[in-house]
C-alpha angles and dihedrals in degrees: 000000000000098000097195093049092046092049091050091053092046090052090048093052090047090054091052090051090060087069090063103029093102095049125090132153086305113071116238118215116272110243117206124198135178091251133105119205122180112209094182093241117116128193101229111157132033120188116216114199116193102202123241128351142220109248133057118257101203095297093098096238140082122248105195091141124214123358136211130194093283109003143049134225091241092060097043096048092047092051092050092043094054091049092046092053092055093045094050094050090047099044103033114063116234094355120132121208118208123194121213089211133013099183136047090265113115123246122201118243089242091058092046090056091046091053090051094050096040090056092049091239119198094196135022120206117183116195121210143156121232128225137178123230119244117271119241111225134173118232134180111253099173146318133268124190089349094306127109119254115217132204128189115231136176117247121190113250108215097162096106116104137169138013136320131191121211129195124184118277120249090236087076097056093115090060090049091050089055091051091049092050092049100041108025101034122010101033103008132097101244118184086247104060091172090061092047092054091062101038113146114182090203095053113105091228090053090054089052089051093051090049089050090054091047092051092046093050092044094052091043092052094051093044094050090047089053092050094049092045092051091053092050093050104036100035104029098029092230121161111245136200089200127225126327139178116239135166096250107167097207091055099051093043093056109085096220140062106302135188131182112212117204097201096194146313107289092192090058108088094220094046092045091054090048094048092052097044124095089232093052095046092046091051092049092050094045092050093050091048092050089051090049091052091054090046093049093051092049099047090045087047094235108153119184 
């Protein structure tokens, strides 16, 4: 282990964490000043992950996701993902957007994470549509000997409405540590190649470094989720269920800040119409791009 190189990287990660140290699941106000500070870090690559797909990939089953009355999650997320890719590369200078799938064909979550890490992504945004399970209710179907006879039936639950942001659950930190070791340190192309060459996972300073990465990615995930959620609510007027932790495999296996965006309830008629409309998709894309601009300025420490 090259101690000096390792210490420089640890110090650099610590400095980046200062950008997020005041943010939690509740968004703090964005303060803008007439000052420009260059941290040296540049947001270069954003991974866009349209959830689910339409064809089997060797598993023997389809994974088209949730369904509405006339559309599927696989189609909606792909349409939004393609528009988001174009908008990011148009609106964010020198930022590349990489899609985990560009057709209706399904891609396993393992491959999605691999694509993110192979492309040295700085952010991972997974697009999904929400849906509620059917309710089980008892209804009277007849009478016998003067007493009612009940039967249990499934009734569609279309009461869900609005957006939801998910970040990976802390119970999956071991999986995240493995991804960080493989993609940021052992096999990755860190900005400090000298440090990578001497990485020792058993060295105490290496453990500190991994924890710094975990903290950085955790804070970045929560902060980006807050920014996107705020844009949906305050600009688009969408209902929101806020931000939650969940054990989403594709998030914790991507060694970078990662957010899963539930864009709406596809089994709610109003939400389904919105998700499939040009207006709805354009608003969703614009809100995510605005949030990404704020995020980019902050991690690059550009205050205006």
